[in-house]
Amino acid sequence: MEKFVELTQVSKHFDTKKGRFQALEGVNLSIAKGEFVTLIGHSGCGKSTVLNLIAGLLEASAGGLICNGREIDGPGPERGVVFQNHSLLPWMTCFGNVYLAVEKVFAGKESKAQLKARTEAALAMVGLSHATHKHPNEISGGMKQRVGIARALAMEPKVLLLDEPFGALDALTRAHLQDELLRIVGETQSTVVMVTHDVDEAVLLSDRIVMMTNGPAATVGDIVRVELPRPRDRLALANDPQYHAYRTAVLEFLYQRQQRPAA
Ligand SMILES: Nc1ncnc2c1ncn2[C@@H]1O[C@H](COP(=O)(O)OP(=O)(O)OP(=O)(O)O)[C@@H](O)[C@H]1O
Ligand SMILES: [Mg+2]
């Protein structure tokens, strides 16, 4: 399959007051076009750092990152990001927050009415049509997260980078948005890199689950390829022995091979 995102021997350190902290070391990962990859690992192992490097928001200390045949050196419209802690502009409404991103990508190519329609469609997709004119301080944490998702989807990026996008949501909303994401990604054939803590979510959504070792100097520990046919149905999978085998493989990695580091 065609490689679309490629990380080669990527390392990242941070200079802190206590000296140099080596977060990642020697990360190699190659992601095919249209592939859905999740990153899983214990808190603090470096998942967000990997995602932010692909987003171009952080610069690698060593190694190379390529997206769509070009070296990554900064953010770009072909890579849409949903952050772990929703980052909406507080002085703008939900509509305004999404519209701003839509404008950045499609202004010049489309009319104002089309941009508005895109914005409304994205908000409808995440079930927020009723809240379009509310400001971030007037909506719940889960709703803010959904605005962030709508904003990224509305840009129709080639690569969708999601940092625990459903972490703050209740179980029902979470299941609904997972299904929506599966549907949207199925339709758009987007490449997705998603960070999650949730083993079931990882198995349900992924083509491959990248399991990271604990830091410092975290790296890719092992990869599980999930070969469950698509479209996937969460209810049918509940009784699928293959589904449970994948789940067990990830749990074993997290709780036997890479135990949670002492705080
Ligand atoms: N700007 C920074 N300066 C110093 N250290 C940092 C910085 N950003 C991240 N780190 C450290 O790098 C390591 C990896 O952080 P990262 O946020 O990538 O972890 P994570 O796997 O996303 O964790 P979580 O699951 O809790 O979100 C952590 O030890 C963190 O403290
Ligand atoms: Mg994180």
mmCIF file of C-alpha atoms and ligand atoms in Angstrom:
data_model
loop_
_atom_site.group_PDB
_atom_site.id
_atom_site.type_symbol
_atom_site.label_atom_id
_atom_site.label_comp_id
_atom_site.label_asym_id
_atom_site.label_seq_id
_atom_site.Cartn_x
_atom_site.Cartn_y
_atom_site.Cartn_z
ATOM 1 C CA MET A 1 0.000 0.000 0.000
ATOM 2 C CA GLU A 2 1.038 3.574 -0.648
ATOM 3 C CA LYS A 3 2.875 5.154 2.295
ATOM 4 C CA PHE A 4 1.350 8.428 3.292
ATOM 5 C CA VAL A 5 2.821 9.396 6.635
ATOM 6 C CA GLU A 6 6.269 8.219 7.543
ATOM 7 C CA LEU A 7 8.291 8.658 10.722
ATOM 8 C CA THR A 8 11.898 7.538 10.549
ATOM 9 C CA GLN A 9 14.054 7.310 13.672
ATOM 10 C CA VAL A 10 12.181 10.195 15.263
ATOM 11 C CA SER A 11 13.394 11.428 18.639
ATOM 12 C CA LYS A 12 12.148 14.313 20.717
ATOM 13 C CA HIS A 13 13.566 15.856 23.855
ATOM 14 C CA PHE A 14 12.338 18.788 25.876
ATOM 15 C CA ASP A 15 14.646 21.140 27.721
ATOM 16 C CA THR A 16 13.190 21.643 31.167
ATOM 17 C CA LYS A 17 14.342 23.390 34.348
ATOM 18 C CA LYS A 18 15.561 20.023 35.608
ATOM 19 C CA GLY A 19 17.529 19.426 32.438
ATOM 20 C CA ARG A 20 16.903 17.529 29.254
ATOM 21 C CA PHE A 21 13.954 15.155 29.127
ATOM 22 C CA GLN A 22 14.093 12.549 26.385
ATOM 23 C CA ALA A 23 10.411 11.948 25.590
ATOM 24 C CA LEU A 24 10.717 9.853 22.404
ATOM 25 C CA GLU A 25 13.580 7.897 20.948
ATOM 26 C CA GLY A 26 13.856 6.111 17.618
ATOM 27 C CA VAL A 27 10.186 6.092 16.632
ATOM 28 C CA ASN A 28 9.604 4.383 13.287
ATOM 29 C CA LEU A 29 6.110 4.268 11.872
ATOM 30 C CA SER A 30 4.757 4.223 8.395
ATOM 31 C CA ILE A 31 1.089 4.789 7.707
ATOM 32 C CA ALA A 32 -0.636 3.950 4.453
ATOM 33 C CA LYS A 33 -3.138 6.146 2.663
ATOM 34 C CA GLY A 34 -6.626 5.507 3.999
ATOM 35 C CA GLU A 35 -5.333 3.630 6.999
ATOM 36 C CA PHE A 36 -6.808 4.111 10.485
ATOM 37 C CA VAL A 37 -4.053 3.911 13.090
ATOM 38 C CA THR A 38 -4.486 4.342 16.827
ATOM 39 C CA LEU A 39 -1.729 5.089 19.318
ATOM 40 C CA ILE A 40 -2.180 3.565 22.728
ATOM 41 C CA GLY A 41 0.048 3.610 25.802
ATOM 42 C CA HIS A 42 0.136 4.699 29.407
ATOM 43 C CA SER A 43 -0.339 8.319 30.401
ATOM 44 C CA GLY A 44 2.767 10.407 29.760
ATOM 45 C CA CYS A 45 4.415 7.933 27.377
ATOM 46 C CA GLY A 46 4.452 10.412 24.495
ATOM 47 C CA LYS A 47 1.309 9.843 22.419
ATOM 48 C CA SER A 48 0.408 13.528 22.153
ATOM 49 C CA THR A 49 4.017 14.309 21.346
ATOM 50 C CA VAL A 50 3.938 11.907 18.374
ATOM 51 C CA LEU A 51 0.677 13.413 17.169
ATOM 52 C CA ASN A 52 1.931 16.992 17.555
ATOM 53 C CA LEU A 53 5.064 16.120 15.600
ATOM 54 C CA ILE A 54 2.911 14.830 12.718
ATOM 55 C CA ALA A 55 0.723 17.938 13.042
ATOM 56 C CA GLY A 56 3.852 20.052 12.670
ATOM 57 C CA LEU A 57 3.229 21.773 15.992
ATOM 58 C CA LEU A 58 6.415 20.353 17.483
ATOM 59 C CA GLU A 59 9.759 19.906 15.809
ATOM 60 C CA ALA A 60 11.602 16.600 16.080
ATOM 61 C CA SER A 61 15.016 16.676 17.768
ATOM 62 C CA ALA A 62 16.230 14.017 15.361
ATOM 63 C CA GLY A 63 14.851 11.893 12.549
ATOM 64 C CA GLY A 64 12.493 12.641 9.693
ATOM 65 C CA LEU A 65 8.755 13.037 9.218
ATOM 66 C CA ILE A 66 7.090 12.919 5.826
ATOM 67 C CA CYS A 67 3.457 13.460 4.864
ATOM 68 C CA ASN A 68 2.168 13.055 1.325
ATOM 69 C CA GLY A 69 5.686 12.994 -0.085
ATOM 70 C CA ARG A 70 6.855 16.164 1.657
ATOM 71 C CA GLU A 71 8.853 16.794 4.779
ATOM 72 C CA ILE A 72 6.675 18.051 7.626
ATOM 73 C CA ASP A 73 7.867 21.482 8.752
ATOM 74 C CA GLY A 74 4.889 23.176 10.348
ATOM 75 C CA PRO A 75 1.118 22.782 10.286
ATOM 76 C CA GLY A 76 -0.744 22.432 6.983
ATOM 77 C CA PRO A 77 -4.351 22.211 5.782
ATOM 78 C CA GLU A 78 -3.883 18.587 4.675
ATOM 79 C CA ARG A 79 -3.492 17.685 8.358
ATOM 80 C CA GLY A 80 -6.507 18.476 10.551
ATOM 81 C CA VAL A 81 -6.044 18.231 14.302
ATOM 82 C CA VAL A 82 -8.459 17.638 17.158
ATOM 83 C CA PHE A 83 -6.666 18.428 20.399
ATOM 84 C CA GLN A 84 -6.822 16.553 23.680
ATOM 85 C CA ASN A 85 -8.057 19.663 25.483
ATOM 86 C CA HIS A 86 -10.474 21.329 23.097
ATOM 87 C CA SER A 87 -9.033 24.624 21.998
ATOM 88 C CA LEU A 88 -11.843 26.870 20.866
ATOM 89 C CA LEU A 89 -11.670 30.632 20.540
ATOM 90 C CA PRO A 90 -13.809 31.799 23.478
ATOM 91 C CA TRP A 91 -14.995 35.000 21.832
ATOM 92 C CA MET A 92 -16.457 33.155 18.849
ATOM 93 C CA THR A 93 -19.611 31.046 18.661
ATOM 94 C CA CYS A 94 -19.535 27.343 17.734
ATOM 95 C CA PHE A 95 -20.408 28.411 14.202
ATOM 96 C CA GLY A 96 -17.615 31.008 14.182
ATOM 97 C CA ASN A 97 -15.023 28.526 15.400
ATOM 98 C CA VAL A 98 -15.819 26.066 12.617
ATOM 99 C CA TYR A 99 -16.323 28.752 9.970
ATOM 100 C CA LEU A 100 -12.871 30.170 10.624
ATOM 101 C CA ALA A 101 -11.266 26.828 9.738
ATOM 102 C CA VAL A 102 -13.530 26.320 6.711
ATOM 103 C CA GLU A 103 -12.640 29.788 5.474
ATOM 104 C CA LYS A 104 -8.936 29.087 5.834
ATOM 105 C CA VAL A 105 -9.175 26.067 3.544
ATOM 106 C CA PHE A 106 -11.956 26.867 1.070
ATOM 107 C CA ALA A 107 -12.193 30.680 0.803
ATOM 108 C CA GLY A 108 -11.390 31.806 -2.722
ATOM 109 C CA LYS A 109 -12.642 28.508 -4.135
ATOM 110 C CA GLU A 110 -16.191 28.672 -2.796
ATOM 111 C CA SER A 111 -18.905 31.256 -2.178
ATOM 112 C CA LYS A 112 -19.826 32.517 1.295
ATOM 113 C CA ALA A 113 -23.043 30.502 1.093
ATOM 114 C CA GLN A 114 -21.070 27.338 0.398
ATOM 115 C CA LEU A 115 -18.709 28.024 3.294
ATOM 116 C CA LYS A 116 -21.710 28.559 5.543
ATOM 117 C CA ALA A 117 -23.294 25.316 4.327
ATOM 118 C CA ARG A 118 -20.077 23.380 5.015
ATOM 119 C CA THR A 119 -19.935 24.826 8.528
ATOM 120 C CA GLU A 120 -23.547 23.953 9.240
ATOM 121 C CA ALA A 121 -23.139 20.444 7.831
ATOM 122 C CA ALA A 122 -20.114 19.790 10.040
ATOM 123 C CA LEU A 123 -21.943 20.983 13.153
ATOM 124 C CA ALA A 124 -24.965 18.866 12.213
ATOM 125 C CA MET A 125 -22.709 15.836 11.809
ATOM 126 C CA VAL A 126 -21.669 16.033 15.458
ATOM 127 C CA GLY A 127 -25.212 16.781 16.614
ATOM 128 C CA LEU A 128 -24.740 20.443 17.454
ATOM 129 C CA SER A 129 -27.157 22.196 15.117
ATOM 130 C CA HIS A 130 -29.055 23.494 18.138
ATOM 131 C CA ALA A 131 -25.941 25.119 19.618
ATOM 132 C CA THR A 132 -24.446 26.859 16.592
ATOM 133 C CA HIS A 133 -24.810 30.346 18.057
ATOM 134 C CA LYS A 134 -23.624 29.535 21.567
ATOM 135 C CA HIS A 135 -20.204 30.495 22.851
ATOM 136 C CA PRO A 136 -17.779 27.927 24.314
ATOM 137 C CA ASN A 137 -18.481 29.057 27.891
ATOM 138 C CA GLU A 138 -22.166 28.269 27.350
ATOM 139 C CA ILE A 139 -21.711 24.608 26.395
ATOM 140 C CA SER A 140 -20.494 21.440 28.158
ATOM 141 C CA GLY A 141 -17.016 19.928 27.858
ATOM 142 C CA GLY A 142 -18.310 17.152 25.623
ATOM 143 C CA MET A 143 -20.008 19.673 23.352
ATOM 144 C CA LYS A 144 -16.792 21.697 23.094
ATOM 145 C CA GLN A 145 -14.998 18.537 22.081
ATOM 146 C CA ARG A 146 -17.610 17.943 19.391
ATOM 147 C CA VAL A 147 -17.080 21.460 18.035
ATOM 148 C CA GLY A 148 -13.374 20.607 17.782
ATOM 149 C CA ILE A 149 -14.224 17.460 15.835
ATOM 150 C CA ALA A 150 -16.594 19.373 13.545
ATOM 151 C CA ARG A 151 -13.880 21.947 12.921
ATOM 152 C CA ALA A 152 -11.356 19.317 11.866
ATOM 153 C CA LEU A 153 -13.817 17.345 9.729
ATOM 154 C CA ALA A 154 -15.055 20.485 7.981
ATOM 155 C CA MET A 155 -11.559 21.091 6.622
ATOM 156 C CA GLU A 156 -11.696 17.718 4.831
ATOM 157 C CA PRO A 157 -8.061 17.045 5.637
ATOM 158 C CA LYS A 158 -6.165 14.209 3.993
ATOM 159 C CA VAL A 159 -4.977 13.178 7.422
ATOM 160 C CA LEU A 160 -7.093 13.497 10.500
ATOM 161 C CA LEU A 161 -5.063 13.704 13.712
ATOM 162 C CA LEU A 162 -7.181 13.043 16.776
ATOM 163 C CA ASP A 163 -5.851 13.295 20.324
ATOM 164 C CA GLU A 164 -8.276 11.428 22.580
ATOM 165 C CA PRO A 165 -11.192 13.146 20.863
ATOM 166 C CA PHE A 166 -13.842 11.232 22.793
ATOM 167 C CA GLY A 167 -12.121 11.208 26.177
ATOM 168 C CA ALA A 168 -14.438 13.725 27.803
ATOM 169 C CA LEU A 169 -17.677 12.301 26.462
ATOM 170 C CA ASP A 170 -20.282 10.122 28.135
ATOM 171 C CA ALA A 171 -20.448 6.520 26.907
ATOM 172 C CA LEU A 172 -23.498 6.983 24.670
ATOM 173 C CA THR A 173 -22.255 10.101 22.911
ATOM 174 C CA ARG A 174 -18.896 8.437 22.579
ATOM 175 C CA ALA A 175 -20.369 5.356 20.900
ATOM 176 C CA HIS A 176 -22.429 7.551 18.595
ATOM 177 C CA LEU A 177 -19.415 9.626 17.546
ATOM 178 C CA GLN A 178 -17.264 6.515 17.054
ATOM 179 C CA ASP A 179 -19.897 5.186 14.670
ATOM 180 C CA GLU A 180 -20.096 8.548 12.918
ATOM 181 C CA LEU A 181 -16.318 8.677 12.602
ATOM 182 C CA LEU A 182 -16.282 5.171 11.098
ATOM 183 C CA ARG A 183 -18.952 6.207 8.616
ATOM 184 C CA ILE A 184 -17.242 9.480 7.664
ATOM 185 C CA VAL A 185 -13.827 7.888 7.315
ATOM 186 C CA GLY A 186 -15.372 5.077 5.247
ATOM 187 C CA GLU A 187 -16.878 7.660 2.911
ATOM 188 C CA THR A 188 -13.943 10.042 2.667
ATOM 189 C CA GLN A 189 -11.190 7.399 2.750
ATOM 190 C CA SER A 190 -9.213 9.716 5.029
ATOM 191 C CA THR A 191 -6.085 8.598 6.762
ATOM 192 C CA VAL A 192 -6.517 8.798 10.529
ATOM 193 C CA VAL A 193 -4.055 8.822 13.403
ATOM 194 C CA MET A 194 -5.861 8.763 16.698
ATOM 195 C CA VAL A 195 -4.638 8.671 20.287
ATOM 196 C CA THR A 196 -6.800 6.766 22.724
ATOM 197 C CA HIS A 197 -6.687 5.206 26.179
ATOM 198 C CA ASP A 198 -9.631 2.982 25.377
ATOM 199 C CA VAL A 199 -8.810 -0.551 24.253
ATOM 200 C CA ASP A 200 -12.321 -1.255 22.909
ATOM 201 C CA GLU A 201 -12.289 1.972 20.942
ATOM 202 C CA ALA A 202 -8.893 1.077 19.488
ATOM 203 C CA VAL A 203 -10.033 -2.374 18.323
ATOM 204 C CA LEU A 204 -13.341 -1.107 16.959
ATOM 205 C CA LEU A 205 -11.818 1.667 14.872
ATOM 206 C CA SER A 206 -8.311 0.636 13.863
ATOM 207 C CA ASP A 207 -6.587 -1.094 11.024
ATOM 208 C CA ARG A 208 -3.515 -1.113 13.248
ATOM 209 C CA ILE A 209 -2.996 -0.407 16.932
ATOM 210 C CA VAL A 210 0.417 1.044 17.704
ATOM 211 C CA MET A 211 1.339 0.272 21.292
ATOM 212 C CA MET A 212 3.938 2.557 22.835
ATOM 213 C CA THR A 213 6.429 1.703 25.545
ATOM 214 C CA ASN A 214 6.630 3.807 28.689
ATOM 215 C CA GLY A 215 8.877 6.835 28.675
ATOM 216 C CA PRO A 216 11.368 8.298 29.025
ATOM 217 C CA ALA A 217 12.728 7.519 25.576
ATOM 218 C CA ALA A 218 9.407 5.953 24.599
ATOM 219 C CA THR A 219 9.068 4.213 21.269
ATOM 220 C CA VAL A 220 6.808 1.847 19.352
ATOM 221 C CA GLY A 221 6.666 -1.342 21.415
ATOM 222 C CA ASP A 222 4.497 -3.521 19.234
ATOM 223 C CA ILE A 223 1.777 -3.253 16.628
ATOM 224 C CA VAL A 224 -1.475 -5.214 16.407
ATOM 225 C CA ARG A 225 -3.066 -5.464 12.980
ATOM 226 C CA VAL A 226 -6.848 -5.633 13.322
ATOM 227 C CA GLU A 227 -8.266 -7.660 10.475
ATOM 228 C CA LEU A 228 -11.942 -7.444 11.313
ATOM 229 C CA PRO A 229 -14.006 -6.818 8.177
ATOM 230 C CA ARG A 230 -15.608 -3.399 7.640
ATOM 231 C CA PRO A 231 -18.155 -1.974 8.084
ATOM 232 C CA ARG A 232 -17.894 -2.986 11.719
ATOM 233 C CA ASP A 233 -20.828 -3.326 13.975
ATOM 234 C CA ARG A 234 -20.257 -2.856 17.698
ATOM 235 C CA LEU A 235 -23.079 -5.184 18.717
ATOM 236 C CA ALA A 236 -21.996 -8.024 16.443
ATOM 237 C CA LEU A 237 -18.391 -7.610 17.594
ATOM 238 C CA ALA A 238 -19.385 -8.035 21.235
ATOM 239 C CA ASN A 239 -19.733 -11.780 20.559
ATOM 240 C CA ASP A 240 -16.869 -12.111 18.102
ATOM 241 C CA PRO A 241 -13.982 -14.243 19.438
ATOM 242 C CA GLN A 242 -11.526 -12.553 17.070
ATOM 243 C CA TYR A 243 -12.484 -9.165 18.495
ATOM 244 C CA HIS A 244 -11.761 -10.446 21.995
ATOM 245 C CA ALA A 245 -8.422 -11.886 20.909
ATOM 246 C CA TYR A 246 -7.296 -8.442 19.660
ATOM 247 C CA ARG A 247 -8.535 -6.849 22.834
ATOM 248 C CA THR A 248 -6.606 -9.341 24.960
ATOM 249 C CA ALA A 249 -3.422 -8.756 22.953
ATOM 250 C CA VAL A 250 -3.559 -5.018 23.666
ATOM 251 C CA LEU A 251 -4.429 -5.508 27.332
ATOM 252 C CA GLU A 252 -1.533 -7.925 27.743
ATOM 253 C CA PHE A 253 0.863 -5.403 26.266
ATOM 254 C CA LEU A 254 -0.390 -2.609 28.528
ATOM 255 C CA TYR A 255 -0.703 -4.500 31.780
ATOM 256 C CA GLN A 256 1.962 -7.188 31.562
ATOM 257 C CA ARG A 257 4.660 -6.101 29.180
ATOM 258 C CA GLN A 258 4.438 -2.332 29.891
ATOM 259 C CA GLN A 259 3.120 -1.902 33.375
ATOM 260 C CA ARG A 260 1.963 1.508 34.412
ATOM 261 C CA PRO A 261 4.990 3.489 35.614
ATOM 262 C CA ALA A 262 5.011 4.400 39.297
ATOM 263 C CA ALA A 263 3.841 7.999 39.752
HETATM 264 N N1 LIG B 1 6.602 20.987 26.498
HETATM 265 C C1 LIG B 1 7.094 20.023 27.282
HETATM 266 N N2 LIG B 1 8.110 20.259 28.125
HETATM 267 C C2 LIG B 1 8.622 19.296 28.898
HETATM 268 N N3 LIG B 1 8.159 18.025 28.931
HETATM 269 C C3 LIG B 1 7.141 17.728 28.142
HETATM 270 C C4 LIG B 1 6.531 18.708 27.282
HETATM 271 N N4 LIG B 1 5.531 18.101 26.592
HETATM 272 C C5 LIG B 1 5.497 16.835 27.018
HETATM 273 N N5 LIG B 1 6.463 16.592 27.933
HETATM 274 C C6 LIG B 1 6.737 15.311 28.608
HETATM 275 O O1 LIG B 1 6.879 14.312 27.595
HETATM 276 C C7 LIG B 1 6.246 13.106 28.008
HETATM 277 C C8 LIG B 1 5.200 12.729 26.979
HETATM 278 O O2 LIG B 1 4.119 13.658 27.036
HETATM 279 P P1 LIG B 1 2.806 13.474 26.177
HETATM 280 O O3 LIG B 1 1.921 14.630 26.450
HETATM 281 O O4 LIG B 1 3.183 13.199 24.774
HETATM 282 O O5 LIG B 1 2.195 12.135 26.824
HETATM 283 P P2 LIG B 1 0.820 11.390 26.496
HETATM 284 O O6 LIG B 1 1.185 9.968 26.188
HETATM 285 O O7 LIG B 1 0.032 12.136 25.513
HETATM 286 O O8 LIG B 1 0.079 11.409 27.925
HETATM 287 P P3 LIG B 1 -1.498 11.481 28.257
HETATM 288 O O9 LIG B 1 -2.017 10.112 27.965
HETATM 289 O O10 LIG B 1 -1.521 11.747 29.730
HETATM 290 O O11 LIG B 1 -2.102 12.546 27.449
HETATM 291 C C9 LIG B 1 5.682 13.359 29.394
HETATM 292 O O12 LIG B 1 6.590 12.879 30.325
HETATM 293 C C10 LIG B 1 5.591 14.860 29.474
HETATM 294 O O13 LIG B 1 5.743 15.296 30.793
HETATM 295 MG MG MG B 2 -1.762 13.141 25.595
#
